[in-house]
Amino acid sequence: KNTLTFFEEDSEDMVNNHAISDIDLFLVSDHFMHLQYDKADSIIKGILSKWKPKYIMLREVKKEYETPDHPRLYHDYDQFLSDYDLVHESTSKQVNVGKKFAPRYFIWLLKRK
């Protein structure tokens, strides 16, 4: 509890209304995919311009598994690559219903340039 700080707030409001510096790791797992395009884009831009964490770890849906009618949306994650190096990329070892491996999610670890 001395090394983690949790906040409860709308993610777009949190990122855009609070600039928290000196963040070692910004972790996003299965969150952006459930946000509309403009909202996720605003959050990503806020992270890049205001927060600037040392590392970012993402686990989100791959583009080919985007389902706009059932919101699992793919966003422009490449915009992180302007300020971050991709140091690790893999497919999440997600087991879906029916016990089959479903390679639907990517994992990125990014390090600030």
JSON list of N, CA and C in Angstrom, two decimals, residues 5-78:
[
{"chain": "A", "resi": 5, "resn": "THR", "atom": "N", "xyz": [-1.00, 3.78, -5.51]},
{"chain": "A", "resi": 5, "resn": "THR", "atom": "CA", "xyz": [-2.04, 4.75, -5.21]},
{"chain": "A", "resi": 5, "resn": "THR", "atom": "C", "xyz": [-3.19, 4.48, -6.16]},
{"chain": "A", "resi": 6, "resn": "PHE", "atom": "N", "xyz": [-4.37, 4.33, -5.63]},
{"chain": "A", "resi": 6, "resn": "PHE", "atom": "CA", "xyz": [-5.56, 4.07, -6.43]},
{"chain": "A", "resi": 6, "resn": "PHE", "atom": "C", "xyz": [-6.46, 5.30, -6.42]},
{"chain": "A", "resi": 7, "resn": "PHE", "atom": "N", "xyz": [-7.07, 5.57, -7.56]},
{"chain": "A", "resi": 7, "resn": "PHE", "atom": "CA", "xyz": [-8.01, 6.67, -7.70]},
{"chain": "A", "resi": 7, "resn": "PHE", "atom": "C", "xyz": [-9.31, 6.12, -8.26]},
{"chain": "A", "resi": 8, "resn": "GLU", "atom": "N", "xyz": [-10.42, 6.65, -7.81]},
{"chain": "A", "resi": 8, "resn": "GLU", "atom": "CA", "xyz": [-11.71, 6.25, -8.36]},
{"chain": "A", "resi": 8, "resn": "GLU", "atom": "C", "xyz": [-12.34, 7.49, -8.98]},
{"chain": "A", "resi": 9, "resn": "GLU", "atom": "N", "xyz": [-12.38, 7.49, -10.31]},
{"chain": "A", "resi": 9, "resn": "GLU", "atom": "CA", "xyz": [-12.91, 8.63, -11.05]},
{"chain": "A", "resi": 9, "resn": "GLU", "atom": "C", "xyz": [-13.05, 8.21, -12.50]},
{"chain": "A", "resi": 10, "resn": "ASP", "atom": "N", "xyz": [-13.89, 8.88, -13.24]},
{"chain": "A", "resi": 10, "resn": "ASP", "atom": "CA", "xyz": [-13.96, 8.63, -14.67]},
{"chain": "A", "resi": 10, "resn": "ASP", "atom": "C", "xyz": [-12.55, 8.77, -15.25]},
{"chain": "A", "resi": 11, "resn": "SER", "atom": "N", "xyz": [-12.13, 7.81, -16.05]},
{"chain": "A", "resi": 11, "resn": "SER", "atom": "CA", "xyz": [-10.74, 7.79, -16.52]},
{"chain": "A", "resi": 11, "resn": "SER", "atom": "C", "xyz": [-10.39, 9.01, -17.36]},
{"chain": "A", "resi": 12, "resn": "GLU", "atom": "N", "xyz": [-11.29, 9.48, -18.18]},
{"chain": "A", "resi": 12, "resn": "GLU", "atom": "CA", "xyz": [-11.01, 10.68, -18.98]},
{"chain": "A", "resi": 12, "resn": "GLU", "atom": "C", "xyz": [-10.86, 11.90, -18.09]},
{"chain": "A", "resi": 13, "resn": "ASP", "atom": "N", "xyz": [-11.75, 12.05, -17.10]},
{"chain": "A", "resi": 13, "resn": "ASP", "atom": "CA", "xyz": [-11.63, 13.18, -16.17]},
{"chain": "A", "resi": 13, "resn": "ASP", "atom": "C", "xyz": [-10.33, 13.09, -15.37]},
{"chain": "A", "resi": 14, "resn": "MET", "atom": "N", "xyz": [-10.00, 11.89, -14.93]},
{"chain": "A", "resi": 14, "resn": "MET", "atom": "CA", "xyz": [-8.78, 11.70, -14.14]},
{"chain": "A", "resi": 14, "resn": "MET", "atom": "C", "xyz": [-7.54, 12.12, -14.92]},
{"chain": "A", "resi": 15, "resn": "VAL", "atom": "N", "xyz": [-7.41, 11.62, -16.12]},
{"chain": "A", "resi": 15, "resn": "VAL", "atom": "CA", "xyz": [-6.21, 11.91, -16.92]},
{"chain": "A", "resi": 15, "resn": "VAL", "atom": "C", "xyz": [-6.16, 13.37, -17.33]},
{"chain": "A", "resi": 16, "resn": "ASN", "atom": "N", "xyz": [-7.29, 13.95, -17.70]},
{"chain": "A", "resi": 16, "resn": "ASN", "atom": "CA", "xyz": [-7.29, 15.32, -18.21]},
{"chain": "A", "resi": 16, "resn": "ASN", "atom": "C", "xyz": [-7.33, 16.39, -17.14]},
{"chain": "A", "resi": 17, "resn": "ASN", "atom": "N", "xyz": [-7.81, 16.07, -15.94]},
{"chain": "A", "resi": 17, "resn": "ASN", "atom": "CA", "xyz": [-7.92, 17.08, -14.88]},
{"chain": "A", "resi": 17, "resn": "ASN", "atom": "C", "xyz": [-6.86, 16.98, -13.80]},
{"chain": "A", "resi": 18, "resn": "HIS", "atom": "N", "xyz": [-6.06, 15.94, -13.85]},
{"chain": "A", "resi": 18, "resn": "HIS", "atom": "CA", "xyz": [-5.01, 15.75, -12.85]},
{"chain": "A", "resi": 18, "resn": "HIS", "atom": "C", "xyz": [-3.73, 15.35, -13.57]},
{"chain": "A", "resi": 19, "resn": "ALA", "atom": "N", "xyz": [-2.68, 16.06, -13.31]},
{"chain": "A", "resi": 19, "resn": "ALA", "atom": "CA", "xyz": [-1.38, 15.68, -13.87]},
{"chain": "A", "resi": 19, "resn": "ALA", "atom": "C", "xyz": [-0.56, 15.10, -12.73]},
{"chain": "A", "resi": 20, "resn": "ILE", "atom": "N", "xyz": [-0.37, 13.81, -12.75]},
{"chain": "A", "resi": 20, "resn": "ILE", "atom": "CA", "xyz": [0.40, 13.15, -11.70]},
{"chain": "A", "resi": 20, "resn": "ILE", "atom": "C", "xyz": [1.77, 12.81, -12.29]},
{"chain": "A", "resi": 21, "resn": "SER", "atom": "N", "xyz": [2.77, 13.41, -11.73]},
{"chain": "A", "resi": 21, "resn": "SER", "atom": "CA", "xyz": [4.13, 13.18, -12.25]},
{"chain": "A", "resi": 21, "resn": "SER", "atom": "C", "xyz": [4.80, 12.04, -11.48]},
{"chain": "A", "resi": 22, "resn": "ASP", "atom": "N", "xyz": [5.93, 11.63, -11.99]},
{"chain": "A", "resi": 22, "resn": "ASP", "atom": "CA", "xyz": [6.75, 10.62, -11.35]},
{"chain": "A", "resi": 22, "resn": "ASP", "atom": "C", "xyz": [6.02, 9.27, -11.22]},
{"chain": "A", "resi": 23, "resn": "ILE", "atom": "N", "xyz": [5.39, 8.85, -12.31]},
{"chain": "A", "resi": 23, "resn": "ILE", "atom": "CA", "xyz": [4.72, 7.55, -12.34]},
{"chain": "A", "resi": 23, "resn": "ILE", "atom": "C", "xyz": [5.67, 6.54, -12.96]},
{"chain": "A", "resi": 24, "resn": "ASP", "atom": "N", "xyz": [5.90, 5.46, -12.26]},
{"chain": "A", "resi": 24, "resn": "ASP", "atom": "CA", "xyz": [6.77, 4.41, -12.79]},
{"chain": "A", "resi": 24, "resn": "ASP", "atom": "C", "xyz": [6.05, 3.58, -13.84]},
{"chain": "A", "resi": 25, "resn": "LEU", "atom": "N", "xyz": [4.82, 3.16, -13.56]},
{"chain": "A", "resi": 25, "resn": "LEU", "atom": "CA", "xyz": [4.10, 2.27, -14.46]},
{"chain": "A", "resi": 25, "resn": "LEU", "atom": "C", "xyz": [2.63, 2.68, -14.51]},
{"chain": "A", "resi": 26, "resn": "PHE", "atom": "N", "xyz": [2.15, 2.88, -15.72]},
{"chain": "A", "resi": 26, "resn": "PHE", "atom": "CA", "xyz": [0.73, 3.14, -15.97]},
{"chain": "A", "resi": 26, "resn": "PHE", "atom": "C", "xyz": [0.18, 1.87, -16.59]},
{"chain": "A", "resi": 27, "resn": "LEU", "atom": "N", "xyz": [-0.74, 1.21, -15.92]},
{"chain": "A", "resi": 27, "resn": "LEU", "atom": "CA", "xyz": [-1.25, -0.10, -16.33]},
{"chain": "A", "resi": 27, "resn": "LEU", "atom": "C", "xyz": [-2.69, 0.06, -16.81]},
{"chain": "A", "resi": 28, "resn": "VAL", "atom": "N", "xyz": [-2.95, -0.42, -18.02]},
{"chain": "A", "resi": 28, "resn": "VAL", "atom": "CA", "xyz": [-4.30, -0.42, -18.58]},
{"chain": "A", "resi": 28, "resn": "VAL", "atom": "C", "xyz": [-4.59, -1.82, -19.09]},
{"chain": "A", "resi": 29, "resn": "SER", "atom": "N", "xyz": [-5.61, -2.45, -18.54]},
{"chain": "A", "resi": 29, "resn": "SER", "atom": "CA", "xyz": [-5.96, -3.81, -18.95]},
{"chain": "A", "resi": 29, "resn": "SER", "atom": "C", "xyz": [-7.45, -3.88, -19.22]},
{"chain": "A", "resi": 30, "resn": "ASP", "atom": "N", "xyz": [-7.79, -4.18, -20.48]},
{"chain": "A", "resi": 30, "resn": "ASP", "atom": "CA", "xyz": [-9.19, -4.39, -20.87]},
{"chain": "A", "resi": 30, "resn": "ASP", "atom": "C", "xyz": [-10.07, -3.18, -20.55]},
{"chain": "A", "resi": 31, "resn": "HIS", "atom": "N", "xyz": [-9.54, -2.00, -20.69]},
{"chain": "A", "resi": 31, "resn": "HIS", "atom": "CA", "xyz": [-10.31, -0.79, -20.37]},
{"chain": "A", "resi": 31, "resn": "HIS", "atom": "C", "xyz": [-10.61, 0.03, -21.61]},
{"chain": "A", "resi": 32, "resn": "PHE", "atom": "N", "xyz": [-9.57, 0.40, -22.36]},
{"chain": "A", "resi": 32, "resn": "PHE", "atom": "CA", "xyz": [-9.78, 1.25, -23.53]},
{"chain": "A", "resi": 32, "resn": "PHE", "atom": "C", "xyz": [-10.78, 0.63, -24.50]},
{"chain": "A", "resi": 33, "resn": "MET", "atom": "N", "xyz": [-10.76, -0.67, -24.64]},
{"chain": "A", "resi": 33, "resn": "MET", "atom": "CA", "xyz": [-11.63, -1.35, -25.60]},
{"chain": "A", "resi": 33, "resn": "MET", "atom": "C", "xyz": [-13.10, -1.10, -25.33]},
{"chain": "A", "resi": 34, "resn": "HIS", "atom": "N", "xyz": [-13.45, -0.70, -24.13]},
{"chain": "A", "resi": 34, "resn": "HIS", "atom": "CA", "xyz": [-14.85, -0.47, -23.78]},
{"chain": "A", "resi": 34, "resn": "HIS", "atom": "C", "xyz": [-15.23, 1.01, -23.84]},
{"chain": "A", "resi": 35, "resn": "LEU", "atom": "N", "xyz": [-14.31, 1.84, -24.28]},
{"chain": "A", "resi": 35, "resn": "LEU", "atom": "CA", "xyz": [-14.57, 3.28, -24.39]},
{"chain": "A", "resi": 35, "resn": "LEU", "atom": "C", "xyz": [-14.78, 3.66, -25.84]},
{"chain": "A", "resi": 36, "resn": "GLN", "atom": "N", "xyz": [-15.63, 4.64, -26.05]},
{"chain": "A", "resi": 36, "resn": "GLN", "atom": "CA", "xyz": [-15.85, 5.16, -27.40]},
{"chain": "A", "resi": 36, "resn": "GLN", "atom": "C", "xyz": [-14.55, 5.77, -27.92]},
{"chain": "A", "resi": 37, "resn": "TYR", "atom": "N", "xyz": [-14.47, 5.90, -29.23]},
{"chain": "A", "resi": 37, "resn": "TYR", "atom": "CA", "xyz": [-13.23, 6.33, -29.89]},
{"chain": "A", "resi": 37, "resn": "TYR", "atom": "C", "xyz": [-12.71, 7.67, -29.36]},
{"chain": "A", "resi": 38, "resn": "ASP", "atom": "N", "xyz": [-13.56, 8.68, -29.27]},
{"chain": "A", "resi": 38, "resn": "ASP", "atom": "CA", "xyz": [-13.12, 10.01, -28.84]},
{"chain": "A", "resi": 38, "resn": "ASP", "atom": "C", "xyz": [-12.63, 10.01, -27.40]},
{"chain": "A", "resi": 39, "resn": "LYS", "atom": "N", "xyz": [-13.31, 9.27, -26.54]},
{"chain": "A", "resi": 39, "resn": "LYS", "atom": "CA", "xyz": [-12.94, 9.22, -25.13]},
{"chain": "A", "resi": 39, "resn": "LYS", "atom": "C", "xyz": [-11.57, 8.55, -24.94]},
{"chain": "A", "resi": 40, "resn": "ALA", "atom": "N", "xyz": [-11.37, 7.42, -25.60]},
{"chain": "A", "resi": 40, "resn": "ALA", "atom": "CA", "xyz": [-10.08, 6.73, -25.48]},
{"chain": "A", "resi": 40, "resn": "ALA", "atom": "C", "xyz": [-8.96, 7.59, -26.06]},
{"chain": "A", "resi": 41, "resn": "ASP", "atom": "N", "xyz": [-9.23, 8.25, -27.18]},
{"chain": "A", "resi": 41, "resn": "ASP", "atom": "CA", "xyz": [-8.22, 9.11, -27.80]},
{"chain": "A", "resi": 41, "resn": "ASP", "atom": "C", "xyz": [-7.84, 10.26, -26.86]},
{"chain": "A", "resi": 42, "resn": "SER", "atom": "N", "xyz": [-8.81, 10.84, -26.21]},
{"chain": "A", "resi": 42, "resn": "SER", "atom": "CA", "xyz": [-8.55, 11.92, -25.26]},
{"chain": "A", "resi": 42, "resn": "SER", "atom": "C", "xyz": [-7.68, 11.44, -24.10]},
{"chain": "A", "resi": 43, "resn": "ILE", "atom": "N", "xyz": [-7.95, 10.24, -23.61]},
{"chain": "A", "resi": 43, "resn": "ILE", "atom": "CA", "xyz": [-7.17, 9.68, -22.50]},
{"chain": "A", "resi": 43, "resn": "ILE", "atom": "C", "xyz": [-5.73, 9.42, -22.95]},
{"chain": "A", "resi": 44, "resn": "ILE", "atom": "N", "xyz": [-5.56, 8.81, -24.11]},
{"chain": "A", "resi": 44, "resn": "ILE", "atom": "CA", "xyz": [-4.22, 8.52, -24.61]},
{"chain": "A", "resi": 44, "resn": "ILE", "atom": "C", "xyz": [-3.43, 9.81, -24.79]},
{"chain": "A", "resi": 45, "resn": "LYS", "atom": "N", "xyz": [-4.05, 10.82, -25.38]},
{"chain": "A", "resi": 45, "resn": "LYS", "atom": "CA", "xyz": [-3.37, 12.11, -25.57]},
{"chain": "A", "resi": 45, "resn": "LYS", "atom": "C", "xyz": [-3.02, 12.75, -24.23]},
{"chain": "A", "resi": 46, "resn": "GLY", "atom": "N", "xyz": [-3.89, 12.62, -23.23]},
{"chain": "A", "resi": 46, "resn": "GLY", "atom": "CA", "xyz": [-3.61, 13.15, -21.90]},
{"chain": "A", "resi": 46, "resn": "GLY", "atom": "C", "xyz": [-2.45, 12.43, -21.22]},
{"chain": "A", "resi": 47, "resn": "ILE", "atom": "N", "xyz": [-2.38, 11.13, -21.38]},
{"chain": "A", "resi": 47, "resn": "ILE", "atom": "CA", "xyz": [-1.26, 10.36, -20.82]},
{"chain": "A", "resi": 47, "resn": "ILE", "atom": "C", "xyz": [0.04, 10.84, -21.45]},
{"chain": "A", "resi": 48, "resn": "LEU", "atom": "N", "xyz": [0.03, 11.01, -22.75]},
{"chain": "A", "resi": 48, "resn": "LEU", "atom": "CA", "xyz": [1.24, 11.42, -23.47]},
{"chain": "A", "resi": 48, "resn": "LEU", "atom": "C", "xyz": [1.66, 12.85, -23.14]},
{"chain": "A", "resi": 49, "resn": "SER", "atom": "N", "xyz": [0.72, 13.75, -22.99]},
{"chain": "A", "resi": 49, "resn": "SER", "atom": "CA", "xyz": [1.07, 15.16, -22.81]},
{"chain": "A", "resi": 49, "resn": "SER", "atom": "C", "xyz": [1.22, 15.59, -21.36]},
{"chain": "A", "resi": 50, "resn": "LYS", "atom": "N", "xyz": [0.50, 14.95, -20.45]},
{"chain": "A", "resi": 50, "resn": "LYS", "atom": "CA", "xyz": [0.50, 15.40, -19.06]},
{"chain": "A", "resi": 50, "resn": "LYS", "atom": "C", "xyz": [1.16, 14.44, -18.08]},
{"chain": "A", "resi": 51, "resn": "TRP", "atom": "N", "xyz": [0.90, 13.17, -18.24]},
{"chain": "A", "resi": 51, "resn": "TRP", "atom": "CA", "xyz": [1.34, 12.21, -17.24]},
{"chain": "A", "resi": 51, "resn": "TRP", "atom": "C", "xyz": [2.75, 11.70, -17.49]},
{"chain": "A", "resi": 52, "resn": "LYS", "atom": "N", "xyz": [3.04, 11.29, -18.67]},
{"chain": "A", "resi": 52, "resn": "LYS", "atom": "CA", "xyz": [4.38, 10.86, -19.09]},
{"chain": "A", "resi": 52, "resn": "LYS", "atom": "C", "xyz": [5.00, 9.82, -18.15]},
{"chain": "A", "resi": 53, "resn": "PRO", "atom": "N", "xyz": [4.33, 8.70, -17.92]},
{"chain": "A", "resi": 53, "resn": "PRO", "atom": "CA", "xyz": [4.91, 7.68, -17.04]},
{"chain": "A", "resi": 53, "resn": "PRO", "atom": "C", "xyz": [6.17, 7.07, -17.65]},
{"chain": "A", "resi": 54, "resn": "LYS", "atom": "N", "xyz": [7.01, 6.49, -16.80]},
{"chain": "A", "resi": 54, "resn": "LYS", "atom": "CA", "xyz": [8.23, 5.85, -17.29]},
{"chain": "A", "resi": 54, "resn": "LYS", "atom": "C", "xyz": [7.90, 4.65, -18.16]},
{"chain": "A", "resi": 55, "resn": "TYR", "atom": "N", "xyz": [6.91, 3.87, -17.74]},
{"chain": "A", "resi": 55, "resn": "TYR", "atom": "CA", "xyz": [6.49, 2.68, -18.47]},
{"chain": "A", "resi": 55, "resn": "TYR", "atom": "C", "xyz": [4.97, 2.68, -18.60]},
{"chain": "A", "resi": 56, "resn": "ILE", "atom": "N", "xyz": [4.50, 2.08, -19.68]},
{"chain": "A", "resi": 56, "resn": "ILE", "atom": "CA", "xyz": [3.07, 1.85, -19.88]},
{"chain": "A", "resi": 56, "resn": "ILE", "atom": "C", "xyz": [2.90, 0.39, -20.26]},
{"chain": "A", "resi": 57, "resn": "MET", "atom": "N", "xyz": [1.94, -0.28, -19.61]},
{"chain": "A", "resi": 57, "resn": "MET", "atom": "CA", "xyz": [1.62, -1.64, -20.01]},
{"chain": "A", "resi": 57, "resn": "MET", "atom": "C", "xyz": [0.15, -1.67, -20.41]},
{"chain": "A", "resi": 58, "resn": "LEU", "atom": "N", "xyz": [-0.09, -2.19, -21.61]},
{"chain": "A", "resi": 58, "resn": "LEU", "atom": "CA", "xyz": [-1.44, -2.29, -22.15]},
{"chain": "A", "resi": 58, "resn": "LEU", "atom": "C", "xyz": [-1.80, -3.74, -22.42]},
{"chain": "A", "resi": 59, "resn": "ARG", "atom": "N", "xyz": [-3.02, -4.09, -22.12]},
{"chain": "A", "resi": 59, "resn": "ARG", "atom": "CA", "xyz": [-3.62, -5.35, -22.60]},
{"chain": "A", "resi": 59, "resn": "ARG", "atom": "C", "xyz": [-4.97, -4.95, -23.15]},
{"chain": "A", "resi": 60, "resn": "GLU", "atom": "N", "xyz": [-5.08, -5.01, -24.46]},
{"chain": "A", "resi": 60, "resn": "GLU", "atom": "CA", "xyz": [-6.30, -4.57, -25.13]},
{"chain": "A", "resi": 60, "resn": "GLU", "atom": "C", "xyz": [-6.61, -5.50, -26.30]},
{"chain": "A", "resi": 61, "resn": "VAL", "atom": "N", "xyz": [-7.77, -5.31, -26.89]},
{"chain": "A", "resi": 61, "resn": "VAL", "atom": "CA", "xyz": [-8.20, -6.16, -27.99]},
{"chain": "A", "resi": 61, "resn": "VAL", "atom": "C", "xyz": [-7.41, -5.82, -29.26]},
{"chain": "A", "resi": 62, "resn": "LYS", "atom": "N", "xyz": [-7.11, -6.84, -30.03]},
{"chain": "A", "resi": 62, "resn": "LYS", "atom": "CA", "xyz": [-6.44, -6.65, -31.32]},
{"chain": "A", "resi": 62, "resn": "LYS", "atom": "C", "xyz": [-7.43, -6.09, -32.34]},
{"chain": "A", "resi": 63, "resn": "LYS", "atom": "N", "xyz": [-6.91, -5.36, -33.30]},
{"chain": "A", "resi": 63, "resn": "LYS", "atom": "CA", "xyz": [-7.73, -4.72, -34.33]},
{"chain": "A", "resi": 63, "resn": "LYS", "atom": "C", "xyz": [-8.67, -5.72, -35.01]},
{"chain": "A", "resi": 64, "resn": "GLU", "atom": "N", "xyz": [-8.17, -6.90, -35.34]},
{"chain": "A", "resi": 64, "resn": "GLU", "atom": "CA", "xyz": [-9.00, -7.86, -36.09]},
{"chain": "A", "resi": 64, "resn": "GLU", "atom": "C", "xyz": [-10.15, -8.44, -35.26]},
{"chain": "A", "resi": 65, "resn": "TYR", "atom": "N", "xyz": [-10.14, -8.19, -33.94]},
{"chain": "A", "resi": 65, "resn": "TYR", "atom": "CA", "xyz": [-11.23, -8.67, -33.08]},
{"chain": "A", "resi": 65, "resn": "TYR", "atom": "C", "xyz": [-12.11, -7.53, -32.58]},
{"chain": "A", "resi": 66, "resn": "GLU", "atom": "N", "xyz": [-11.95, -6.37, -33.17]},
{"chain": "A", "resi": 66, "resn": "GLU", "atom": "CA", "xyz": [-12.80, -5.24, -32.82]},
{"chain": "A", "resi": 66, "resn": "GLU", "atom": "C", "xyz": [-14.25, -5.57, -33.16]},
{"chain": "A", "resi": 67, "resn": "THR", "atom": "N", "xyz": [-15.16, -5.23, -32.26]},
{"chain": "A", "resi": 67, "resn": "THR", "atom": "CA", "xyz": [-16.59, -5.48, -32.49]},
{"chain": "A", "resi": 67, "resn": "THR", "atom": "C", "xyz": [-17.37, -4.22, -32.09]},
{"chain": "A", "resi": 68, "resn": "PRO", "atom": "N", "xyz": [-17.49, -3.26, -33.00]},
{"chain": "A", "resi": 68, "resn": "PRO", "atom": "CA", "xyz": [-18.15, -1.99, -32.67]},
{"chain": "A", "resi": 68, "resn": "PRO", "atom": "C", "xyz": [-19.58, -2.14, -32.16]},
{"chain": "A", "resi": 69, "resn": "ASP", "atom": "N", "xyz": [-20.32, -3.17, -32.57]},
{"chain": "A", "resi": 69, "resn": "ASP", "atom": "CA", "xyz": [-21.69, -3.33, -32.08]},
{"chain": "A", "resi": 69, "resn": "ASP", "atom": "C", "xyz": [-21.73, -3.87, -30.65]},
{"chain": "A", "resi": 70, "resn": "HIS", "atom": "N", "xyz": [-20.77, -4.63, -30.26]},
{"chain": "A", "resi": 70, "resn": "HIS", "atom": "CA", "xyz": [-20.61, -5.08, -28.88]},
{"chain": "A", "resi": 70, "resn": "HIS", "atom": "C", "xyz": [-19.27, -4.52, -28.46]},
{"chain": "A", "resi": 71, "resn": "PRO", "atom": "N", "xyz": [-19.28, -3.42, -27.74]},
{"chain": "A", "resi": 71, "resn": "PRO", "atom": "CA", "xyz": [-18.07, -2.58, -27.69]},
{"chain": "A", "resi": 71, "resn": "PRO", "atom": "C", "xyz": [-16.79, -3.24, -27.19]},
{"chain": "A", "resi": 72, "resn": "ARG", "atom": "N", "xyz": [-16.08, -3.72, -28.15]},
{"chain": "A", "resi": 72, "resn": "ARG", "atom": "CA", "xyz": [-14.67, -4.07, -27.95]},
{"chain": "A", "resi": 72, "resn": "ARG", "atom": "C", "xyz": [-13.97, -3.35, -29.08]},
{"chain": "A", "resi": 73, "resn": "LEU", "atom": "N", "xyz": [-13.61, -2.13, -28.80]},
{"chain": "A", "resi": 73, "resn": "LEU", "atom": "CA", "xyz": [-13.10, -1.23, -29.82]},
{"chain": "A", "resi": 73, "resn": "LEU", "atom": "C", "xyz": [-11.57, -1.19, -29.82]},
{"chain": "A", "resi": 74, "resn": "TYR", "atom": "N", "xyz": [-11.01, -1.08, -30.99]},
{"chain": "A", "resi": 74, "resn": "TYR", "atom": "CA", "xyz": [-9.56, -0.93, -31.16]},
{"chain": "A", "resi": 74, "resn": "TYR", "atom": "C", "xyz": [-9.30, 0.55, -31.36]},
{"chain": "A", "resi": 75, "resn": "HIS", "atom": "N", "xyz": [-8.27, 1.06, -30.73]},
{"chain": "A", "resi": 75, "resn": "HIS", "atom": "CA", "xyz": [-7.94, 2.48, -30.80]},
{"chain": "A", "resi": 75, "resn": "HIS", "atom": "C", "xyz": [-6.56, 2.68, -31.42]},
{"chain": "A", "resi": 76, "resn": "ASP", "atom": "N", "xyz": [-6.18, 3.91, -31.61]},
{"chain": "A", "resi": 76, "resn": "ASP", "atom": "CA", "xyz": [-4.88, 4.24, -32.21]},
{"chain": "A", "resi": 76, "resn": "ASP", "atom": "C", "xyz": [-3.79, 4.17, -31.15]},
{"chain": "A", "resi": 77, "resn": "TYR", "atom": "N", "xyz": [-3.38, 2.95, -30.83]},
{"chain": "A", "resi": 77, "resn": "TYR", "atom": "CA", "xyz": [-2.33, 2.76, -29.82]},
{"chain": "A", "resi": 77, "resn": "TYR", "atom": "C", "xyz": [-0.96, 3.15, -30.36]},
{"chain": "A", "resi": 78, "resn": "ASP", "atom": "N", "xyz": [-0.81, 3.20, -31.67]},
{"chain": "A", "resi": 78, "resn": "ASP", "atom": "CA", "xyz": [0.48, 3.58, -32.25]},
{"chain": "A", "resi": 78, "resn": "ASP", "atom": "C", "xyz": [0.90, 4.99, -31.86]}
]
